[in-house]
Amino acid sequence: EDSNGVPKKPDIIIFDNGAIEDIFEHKASLPLSEEHAFKEITDTSDKYFSVRYNKKVYTPNITLLCPKTCLDTVIKIENNNNTNINICIFNLDIENEKLTFSLQGKIKNNSKILKILLNNEIPINLNDFSEYKFIKKEPHPVYTAWILWSIVLARFIDPYSIKKDFTRIHYDHILNEVNSLFPPWIE
C-alpha cells in the first residue's frame, strides 16, 4: 500500500526475511518521446518510492525491466534520470534460448537481485511462451465484437427477460471484463 492505504500491484516483489527489498516493474515498451518516457520512469519511482506492507514502511530498490527494443529510448533519457530507479534492459535470445540482462548506466541503489541478474544468463524454454499472439496490436473487429456480445454483454443482460430496444451498461463494467483479454500493462 501507499501511505494513504491504496493498494499497489508491482510486477515482482523481492522479500528478504519478510521485508520488501526490491520491486521490479516490467515495461513491454517505453514511449518514444523523451518527455513521456521520463514521465513513465518518474511515475514508477513515485509510485513505489515508499510502500507499506504488514504495517511497516519500506523504501525498496526499484528497477524497470525493459526489452531491448527500448534501448534507444533508454539511452536518450539516461542523462536525465535523476531518480533512484534502475533501468535494466533484457534480451530474449530465441536462437540460443536464453534471457540476458544489461544495465544502462550505474546501479543507482543496492539491489542484490539486480546484480545477480546482470551476471547471469537465464535459460528459457520456448514452449513456455504463450501462443496468444495478437495482444501487441488491435484484434480483428469481428473478434472484438464477438467477445463483447457473447461474453461481456451476456454477463450484464439476461437476453430472455429483456424486452427493450436498448439497455444501459456502465463502461467500467465492460472495461473490467475486457482487461482479462487486454491486460493493462499493454499500451
C-alpha positions as MATLAB code, in Angstrom:
seq = 'EDSNGVPKKPDIIIFDNGAIEDIFEHKASLPLSEEHAFKEITDTSDKYFSVRYNKKVYTPNITLLCPKTCLDTVIKIENNNNTNINICIFNLDIENEKLTFSLQGKIKNNSKILKILLNNEIPINLNDFSEYKFIKKEPHPVYTAWILWSIVLARFIDPYSIKKDFTRIHYDHILNEVNSLFPPWIE';
ca = [
       0.000    0.000    0.000;
       0.989    3.613   -0.315;
       0.867    5.965    2.675;
      -2.860    6.512    2.057;
      -3.623    2.785    2.153;
      -4.150    2.500   -1.617;
      -3.109   -0.991   -2.808;
      -0.056   -1.197   -5.076;
       0.466   -4.024   -7.547;
       4.109   -4.235   -8.635;
       5.031   -6.896  -11.174;
       7.721   -8.507   -9.000;
       8.397   -8.049   -5.289;
      11.565   -9.455   -3.724;
      11.420  -10.142    0.001;
      14.402  -10.650    2.296;
      13.479  -12.090    5.711;
       9.903  -10.801    5.359;
      10.973   -7.279    4.380;
      10.419   -5.776    0.926;
      13.872   -5.460   -0.619;
      13.267   -4.872   -4.346;
      10.425   -4.011   -6.683;
      10.708   -4.777  -10.390;
       8.293   -3.275  -12.886;
       8.153   -4.881  -16.311;
       7.548   -2.482  -19.172;
       6.685   -4.028  -22.507;
       7.659   -0.721  -24.088;
       8.513    2.880  -23.294;
       7.134    5.904  -25.124;
       9.427    7.115  -27.905;
       9.197   10.710  -26.747;
      11.921   11.519  -24.197;
       9.477   13.593  -22.179;
       6.869   10.827  -21.969;
       9.445    8.108  -21.309;
      10.951   10.121  -18.483;
       7.455   10.697  -17.070;
       6.933    6.918  -17.095;
      10.123    6.486  -15.070;
       9.327    9.217  -12.562;
       5.762    7.924  -12.163;
       7.116    4.458  -11.365;
       9.617    5.935   -8.938;
       6.922    7.972   -7.189;
       4.542    5.022   -7.101;
       6.926    2.647   -5.310;
       9.332    5.003   -3.515;
       7.648    4.209   -0.205;
       5.349    1.234    0.306;
       3.668   -0.223    3.360;
       3.394   -3.946    3.959;
       2.184   -5.601    7.175;
       2.021   -2.160    8.816;
       5.711   -1.473    8.124;
       7.017    1.150    5.695;
       9.736    0.223    3.179;
      11.745    2.147    0.603;
      12.661   -0.671   -1.780;
      15.177   -0.722   -4.611;
      13.208   -0.078   -7.804;
      14.141   -1.442  -11.217;
      12.368   -1.031  -14.545;
      12.762   -4.095  -16.761;
      12.532   -3.056  -20.416;
      13.014   -5.133  -23.566;
      15.981   -4.490  -25.830;
      13.626   -2.713  -28.247;
      13.516    0.173  -25.715;
      17.297    0.646  -25.667;
      17.339    3.734  -27.924;
      14.780    5.475  -25.703;
      16.626    4.468  -22.530;
      19.919    5.842  -23.889;
      18.197    9.170  -24.715;
      16.782    9.626  -21.217;
      19.595    8.140  -19.111;
      21.338   11.501  -18.562;
      18.104   12.996  -17.187;
      17.357   10.057  -14.911;
      17.993   11.630  -11.532;
      15.656    9.204   -9.800;
      16.921    6.321   -7.704;
      15.456    3.853  -10.195;
      17.499    1.427  -12.284;
      16.640    0.737  -15.897;
      17.579   -2.788  -16.859;
      17.387   -3.962  -20.463;
      16.601   -7.605  -21.089;
      17.172   -9.509  -24.297;
      15.349  -12.673  -25.236;
      17.805  -14.622  -27.361;
      15.487  -17.097  -29.076;
      18.198  -18.778  -31.108;
      20.287  -19.678  -28.040;
      17.249  -19.992  -25.744;
      18.467  -17.608  -23.067;
      17.489  -14.378  -21.378;
      20.220  -11.820  -20.642;
      20.187   -8.527  -18.752;
      22.208   -5.324  -19.088;
      22.125   -2.099  -17.148;
      22.141    1.307  -18.760;
      24.348    3.462  -16.535;
      25.429    2.604  -12.994;
      23.409    0.732  -10.388;
      21.609    3.506   -8.537;
      20.722    1.509   -5.447;
      21.878   -1.524   -3.517;
      19.873   -4.189   -5.351;
      21.485   -7.584   -4.743;
      18.981   -9.258   -7.065;
      19.779   -6.887   -9.931;
      23.488   -7.604   -9.523;
      22.714  -11.338   -9.753;
      20.601  -10.836  -12.908;
      23.329   -8.783  -14.571;
      25.886  -11.542  -14.024;
      23.773  -14.475  -15.196;
      22.019  -15.814  -18.251;
      18.667  -17.440  -17.668;
      17.940  -20.468  -19.836;
      14.485  -20.425  -21.378;
      12.235  -22.985  -22.943;
      10.346  -21.566  -25.903;
       7.462  -23.944  -25.211;
       6.744  -21.963  -22.042;
       5.679  -18.888  -24.005;
       2.072  -18.067  -24.746;
       0.620  -18.589  -28.178;
      -1.674  -15.606  -27.579;
      -0.316  -13.567  -30.481;
      -2.474  -10.510  -31.071;
      -2.143   -8.676  -27.764;
       0.554   -6.343  -29.144;
      -1.857   -4.935  -31.696;
      -5.573   -4.435  -32.042;
      -7.575   -7.629  -32.522;
      -9.763   -8.105  -35.559;
     -13.042   -6.110  -35.222;
     -15.183   -9.229  -35.704;
     -13.359  -10.923  -32.842;
     -13.803   -7.856  -30.630;
     -17.500   -7.631  -31.426;
     -17.999  -11.337  -30.749;
     -16.223  -11.054  -27.385;
     -18.265   -8.023  -26.360;
     -21.536   -9.576  -27.419;
     -21.159  -13.165  -26.287;
     -19.106  -12.735  -23.129;
     -19.218   -9.206  -21.798;
     -22.769   -8.174  -22.550;
     -24.165  -11.572  -21.625;
     -22.900  -11.087  -18.085;
     -24.976   -7.947  -17.600;
     -28.130   -8.708  -19.591;
     -30.451  -11.685  -19.480;
     -31.373  -11.923  -23.194;
     -34.595  -13.855  -22.461;
     -36.057  -11.400  -19.986;
     -35.085   -8.097  -21.560;
     -37.806   -6.629  -23.699;
     -36.208   -3.324  -24.611;
     -34.548   -1.959  -27.699;
     -31.546   -0.883  -25.627;
     -30.096   -1.133  -22.147;
     -27.633    0.967  -20.176;
     -24.303   -0.679  -19.345;
     -21.538    1.031  -17.403;
     -18.263    1.486  -19.238;
     -16.293    0.432  -16.119;
     -18.011   -2.976  -16.140;
     -17.085   -3.577  -19.771;
     -13.542   -2.349  -19.167;
     -13.084   -4.776  -16.256;
     -14.190   -7.695  -18.411;
     -12.085   -6.732  -21.428;
      -8.981   -6.235  -19.236;
      -8.807  -10.013  -18.898;
      -8.111  -10.152  -22.649;
      -6.070   -6.973  -22.944;
      -4.046   -6.590  -19.739;
      -3.446   -3.037  -18.505;
       0.340   -3.329  -18.921;
      -0.093   -3.380  -22.707;
      -0.199    0.159  -24.053;
];
